[in-house]
């Protein structure tokens, strides 16, 4: 380590192919077992849920551990001491925002009902709410929240911004109880922290007006699944969930059977945008580390 040629471990053939011209010694390690070397300058973590695989870094010396996720919940608990961890800021925001919009529109306009009816019966034409002139609350003002707002703006909605703490143009979490009764949709894009666990619970849902849509593209545990299920059974609200708790949801879970619930399989970041963006980020980290400079996107030092 520390000599001129960096050692980099990559978890997938596709990433190795995208980075085949980098100035580094490239190893393949998917972190499902021990490290190929006791010292690896840059370890790129596989894109699989959870962070238990980080435990394979125990006893390995690194300069940087680069994730392919934006969210880093669970990382502090699993990353052994001595490592610097960078997240994938800049990779997933646009793709996740696209899915949030797709879920919101599909939910508002009853696309799930049309799809369910396809080939079984001719769906009844019925009135669905438009997004136009509605109030949409974007919960979370990080990169994903901002990307959602940018994409929502042409739909002529009034956007209500909420973040953990209030600032100009942004409401704080403490104001949620007053804001919820006046919005037709909520898009949840907050990180999972001690403060956000079960933020979308029974009390939150009860304050929303009839017919409101709740979209969650954050983490399943930001919402209380039992409270969502209770509310969804009544048919009063609509839900569009890219993330669930547990995840994945068991195939026989009642939420899958309810006509006012759409569920996607944590697919927010999974688009063709991901691989080139991850490759660009890793390339940049290699250049920075090679130059002895500080890496970007560092969110944790253990
Ligand atoms: O980047 C993340 O944290 C994701 O969940 C991508 O879908």
PDB file of N, CA and C in Angstrom, residues 139-175:
ATOM      1  N   UNK A 139     -40.518  14.712   1.626  1.00  0.00           N
ATOM      2  CA  UNK A 139     -39.947  14.535   2.967  1.00  0.00           C
ATOM      3  C   UNK A 139     -38.501  14.095   2.805  1.00  0.00           C
ATOM      4  N   UNK A 140     -37.578  15.021   3.054  1.00  0.00           N
ATOM      5  CA  UNK A 140     -36.155  14.741   2.843  1.00  0.00           C
ATOM      6  C   UNK A 140     -35.628  15.693   1.790  1.00  0.00           C
ATOM      7  N   UNK A 141     -34.578  16.406   2.134  1.00  0.00           N
ATOM      8  CA  UNK A 141     -34.045  17.415   1.221  1.00  0.00           C
ATOM      9  C   UNK A 141     -32.597  17.138   0.867  1.00  0.00           C
ATOM     10  N   UNK A 142     -32.246  15.853   0.820  1.00  0.00           N
ATOM     11  CA  UNK A 142     -30.918  15.472   0.316  1.00  0.00           C
ATOM     12  C   UNK A 142     -30.976  15.399  -1.199  1.00  0.00           C
ATOM     13  N   UNK A 143     -30.011  14.729  -1.779  1.00  0.00           N
ATOM     14  CA  UNK A 143     -29.930  14.654  -3.239  1.00  0.00           C
ATOM     15  C   UNK A 143     -31.163  14.032  -3.863  1.00  0.00           C
ATOM     16  N   UNK A 144     -31.717  12.994  -3.229  1.00  0.00           N
ATOM     17  CA  UNK A 144     -32.893  12.329  -3.804  1.00  0.00           C
ATOM     18  C   UNK A 144     -34.095  13.269  -3.716  1.00  0.00           C
ATOM     19  N   UNK A 145     -34.297  13.878  -2.561  1.00  0.00           N
ATOM     20  CA  UNK A 145     -35.426  14.803  -2.386  1.00  0.00           C
ATOM     21  C   UNK A 145     -35.370  15.935  -3.406  1.00  0.00           C
ATOM     22  N   UNK A 146     -34.165  16.479  -3.608  1.00  0.00           N
ATOM     23  CA  UNK A 146     -34.034  17.587  -4.566  1.00  0.00           C
ATOM     24  C   UNK A 146     -34.276  17.111  -5.998  1.00  0.00           C
ATOM     25  N   UNK A 147     -33.798  15.909  -6.319  1.00  0.00           N
ATOM     26  CA  UNK A 147     -34.026  15.372  -7.679  1.00  0.00           C
ATOM     27  C   UNK A 147     -35.519  15.110  -7.901  1.00  0.00           C
ATOM     28  N   UNK A 148     -36.216  14.690  -6.854  1.00  0.00           N
ATOM     29  CA  UNK A 148     -37.671  14.477  -6.966  1.00  0.00           C
ATOM     30  C   UNK A 148     -38.346  15.821  -7.230  1.00  0.00           C
ATOM     31  N   UNK A 149     -37.954  16.823  -6.472  1.00  0.00           N
ATOM     32  CA  UNK A 149     -38.572  18.143  -6.658  1.00  0.00           C
ATOM     33  C   UNK A 149     -38.355  18.662  -8.083  1.00  0.00           C
ATOM     34  N   UNK A 150     -37.129  18.529  -8.589  1.00  0.00           N
ATOM     35  CA  UNK A 150     -36.855  19.005  -9.961  1.00  0.00           C
ATOM     36  C   UNK A 150     -37.776  18.331 -10.971  1.00  0.00           C
ATOM     37  N   UNK A 151     -37.975  17.031 -10.783  1.00  0.00           N
ATOM     38  CA  UNK A 151     -38.804  16.291 -11.748  1.00  0.00           C
ATOM     39  C   UNK A 151     -40.292  16.538 -11.536  1.00  0.00           C
ATOM     40  N   UNK A 152     -40.683  16.905 -10.345  1.00  0.00           N
ATOM     41  CA  UNK A 152     -42.103  17.151 -10.058  1.00  0.00           C
ATOM     42  C   UNK A 152     -42.548  18.520 -10.558  1.00  0.00           C
ATOM     43  N   UNK A 153     -41.615  19.458 -10.588  1.00  0.00           N
ATOM     44  CA  UNK A 153     -41.977  20.846 -10.874  1.00  0.00           C
ATOM     45  C   UNK A 153     -42.785  21.006 -12.168  1.00  0.00           C
ATOM     46  N   UNK A 154     -42.404  20.358 -13.291  1.00  0.00           N
ATOM     47  CA  UNK A 154     -43.213  20.551 -14.517  1.00  0.00           C
ATOM     48  C   UNK A 154     -44.642  20.022 -14.409  1.00  0.00           C
ATOM     49  N   UNK A 155     -44.956  19.270 -13.372  1.00  0.00           N
ATOM     50  CA  UNK A 155     -46.326  18.753 -13.230  1.00  0.00           C
ATOM     51  C   UNK A 155     -47.279  19.771 -12.596  1.00  0.00           C
ATOM     52  N   UNK A 156     -46.769  20.973 -12.380  1.00  0.00           N
ATOM     53  CA  UNK A 156     -47.608  22.071 -11.872  1.00  0.00           C
ATOM     54  C   UNK A 156     -48.190  21.759 -10.511  1.00  0.00           C
ATOM     55  N   UNK A 157     -47.356  21.173  -9.666  1.00  0.00           N
ATOM     56  CA  UNK A 157     -47.781  20.901  -8.290  1.00  0.00           C
ATOM     57  C   UNK A 157     -47.208  21.973  -7.372  1.00  0.00           C
ATOM     58  N   UNK A 158     -47.799  22.081  -6.206  1.00  0.00           N
ATOM     59  CA  UNK A 158     -47.194  22.930  -5.170  1.00  0.00           C
ATOM     60  C   UNK A 158     -46.364  22.008  -4.281  1.00  0.00           C
ATOM     61  N   UNK A 159     -45.086  22.294  -4.185  1.00  0.00           N
ATOM     62  CA  UNK A 159     -44.214  21.392  -3.427  1.00  0.00           C
ATOM     63  C   UNK A 159     -44.014  21.921  -2.016  1.00  0.00           C
ATOM     64  N   UNK A 160     -44.211  21.051  -1.053  1.00  0.00           N
ATOM     65  CA  UNK A 160     -43.986  21.395   0.351  1.00  0.00           C
ATOM     66  C   UNK A 160     -42.722  20.642   0.767  1.00  0.00           C
ATOM     67  N   UNK A 161     -41.672  21.407   1.090  1.00  0.00           N
ATOM     68  CA  UNK A 161     -40.386  20.764   1.428  1.00  0.00           C
ATOM     69  C   UNK A 161     -40.262  20.575   2.927  1.00  0.00           C
ATOM     70  N   UNK A 162     -39.850  19.380   3.306  1.00  0.00           N
ATOM     71  CA  UNK A 162     -39.641  19.118   4.741  1.00  0.00           C
ATOM     72  C   UNK A 162     -38.280  18.441   4.922  1.00  0.00           C
ATOM     73  N   UNK A 163     -37.513  18.951   5.875  1.00  0.00           N
ATOM     74  CA  UNK A 163     -36.230  18.327   6.225  1.00  0.00           C
ATOM     75  C   UNK A 163     -36.189  18.188   7.746  1.00  0.00           C
ATOM     76  N   UNK A 164     -35.114  17.599   8.245  1.00  0.00           N
ATOM     77  CA  UNK A 164     -35.055  17.397   9.709  1.00  0.00           C
ATOM     78  C   UNK A 164     -35.177  18.736  10.438  1.00  0.00           C
ATOM     79  N   UNK A 165     -34.420  19.715   9.966  1.00  0.00           N
ATOM     80  CA  UNK A 165     -34.536  21.025  10.604  1.00  0.00           C
ATOM     81  C   UNK A 165     -34.992  22.066   9.589  1.00  0.00           C
ATOM     82  N   UNK A 166     -35.766  23.023  10.081  1.00  0.00           N
ATOM     83  CA  UNK A 166     -36.322  24.049   9.193  1.00  0.00           C
ATOM     84  C   UNK A 166     -35.217  24.995   8.731  1.00  0.00           C
ATOM     85  N   UNK A 167     -35.354  25.501   7.532  1.00  0.00           N
ATOM     86  CA  UNK A 167     -34.517  26.594   7.038  1.00  0.00           C
ATOM     87  C   UNK A 167     -35.363  27.336   6.016  1.00  0.00           C
ATOM     88  N   UNK A 168     -34.817  28.366   5.424  1.00  0.00           N
ATOM     89  CA  UNK A 168     -35.616  29.159   4.494  1.00  0.00           C
ATOM     90  C   UNK A 168     -36.207  28.269   3.379  1.00  0.00           C
ATOM     91  N   UNK A 169     -37.505  28.305   3.228  1.00  0.00           N
ATOM     92  CA  UNK A 169     -38.171  27.536   2.165  1.00  0.00           C
ATOM     93  C   UNK A 169     -38.378  26.071   2.504  1.00  0.00           C
ATOM     94  N   UNK A 170     -37.909  25.647   3.668  1.00  0.00           N
ATOM     95  CA  UNK A 170     -38.001  24.237   4.052  1.00  0.00           C
ATOM     96  C   UNK A 170     -38.580  24.143   5.464  1.00  0.00           C
ATOM     97  N   UNK A 171     -39.615  23.338   5.626  1.00  0.00           N
ATOM     98  CA  UNK A 171     -40.188  23.135   6.956  1.00  0.00           C
ATOM     99  C   UNK A 171     -39.377  22.092   7.713  1.00  0.00           C
ATOM    100  N   UNK A 172     -39.432  22.175   9.036  1.00  0.00           N
ATOM    101  CA  UNK A 172     -38.773  21.172   9.868  1.00  0.00           C
ATOM    102  C   UNK A 172     -39.737  20.032  10.189  1.00  0.00           C
ATOM    103  N   UNK A 173     -39.178  18.900  10.615  1.00  0.00           N
ATOM    104  CA  UNK A 173     -40.016  17.737  10.960  1.00  0.00           C
ATOM    105  C   UNK A 173     -41.093  18.086  11.975  1.00  0.00           C
ATOM    106  N   UNK A 174     -40.778  19.014  12.888  1.00  0.00           N
ATOM    107  CA  UNK A 174     -41.722  19.370  13.945  1.00  0.00           C
ATOM    108  C   UNK A 174     -43.021  19.939  13.380  1.00  0.00           C
ATOM    109  N   UNK A 175     -42.965  20.442  12.146  1.00  0.00           N
ATOM    110  CA  UNK A 175     -44.166  21.042  11.542  1.00  0.00           C
ATOM    111  C   UNK A 175     -45.046  20.025  10.818  1.00  0.00           C
TER     112      UNK A 175
END
